């Protein structure tokens, strides 16, 4: 089979004006970035304010493994299949980060014959949204340090500056740095560091804002430091809010592209799900719901992270009511969760599959807790045996959830017809009765413990001394009534990446708690999770190149 980039380069794309016309978007509401990309004016959502919403479908997955699951591929394939059934459908995705693209995970445009295109543009600089977020974030960082240098009029405690700098690349060497070295003209010397852009609170704000005014309000509330009396210092105090909003004036607008089969795709925002809330923008999803009969969206990594945050943060703030959930898995990945080495995944192993299915079954139970009906989509591989597929179907049916085979990677929309039919059945059944997991009025510790015990299956939560002090400070500031955004490894229900399957009897260790007052959530960092990833021994970047004729090599 051809590589993803070869398939994408051979695609017959329609001009973006034709894709917009399929959704009845007028030319004056479209800002073109070349022939195949465009931004959608914020006026579209205002014009369609009174139009009923379409059906909202969430695509989530089991905990990821090196064997691969194909969540984004399923999202794209399902949207194309729904269009084949005659439903006006829009897929809404996050924008890929350059960090994983050049690191180990690869891009995030789908795969095989279920991709969004132009794939190379989407995986690289796209429309510049991430650059704008990076610039806005670092402008604020520069203004904080300038305030310190110019006599510190806000009485900031130098050791309590919490606003780092960001870049959209994996660079472990920048996690902890010393700034202000050299002569006195170089600013105040202090410890600092970098996070990856997708971990920036500005990224989260862009994805949760409902308008330009809401964006500015949220930006202004961001806590950048604490003064010597322990009071919060915000971006408004620094005077940076207007300039940051100016840098984000185009980034706030959703991006319109298409799939390989010309299904409209709105791709906007890209917070990671293991260190942020992992969902595309509220404005992209809300716009799509006004434009289509069905909207297929996704949440990052496994349902323990992405789906939980989609339900408890995004849906709570945006007033969204999802109609159905698709939980993506592969036989190969489930066998890996059952203890099989990656080299042995092509061999039938019913015992390991049954053991690994515990991971999938826990995700099924978790989704039920939010009142949203689900179906399991199995990305079929040639090595999957009939006995393995039958066992998987049996185990899921015992939980009251049906299993549908998906072949969208190899067949595009046609390979997702059965899945699309089941999704329509669920969405039209009226069984959805969405509710968040917890009440935001509860204490920070109680909210974290609820997520850890109810979703992860933890026995208890251990809060380190530093985290307890930070919780007390947040409560003192009256900023404790926000939802929780857990920062945890994506590979396990626990905070230990090596504990695969569905571990029990473990504790979740919270080592740091910080408030994102602008985004409107509280981040709890667990285990060894880091907000600036590193590159692997052999980065994917080593295999990338571009030829004289424009042919791209190694991008996936």
Short mmCIF file of C-alpha atoms in Angstrom, two decimals, residues 321 358 386:
data_model
loop_
_atom_site.label_atom_id
_atom_site.label_comp_id
_atom_site.label_asym_id
_atom_site.label_seq_id
_atom_site.Cartn_x
_atom_site.Cartn_y
_atom_site.Cartn_z
CA UNK A 321 -24.66 17.65 24.50
CA UNK A 358 -9.93 -5.11 30.32
CA UNK A 386 -11.95 -14.59 13.14
#
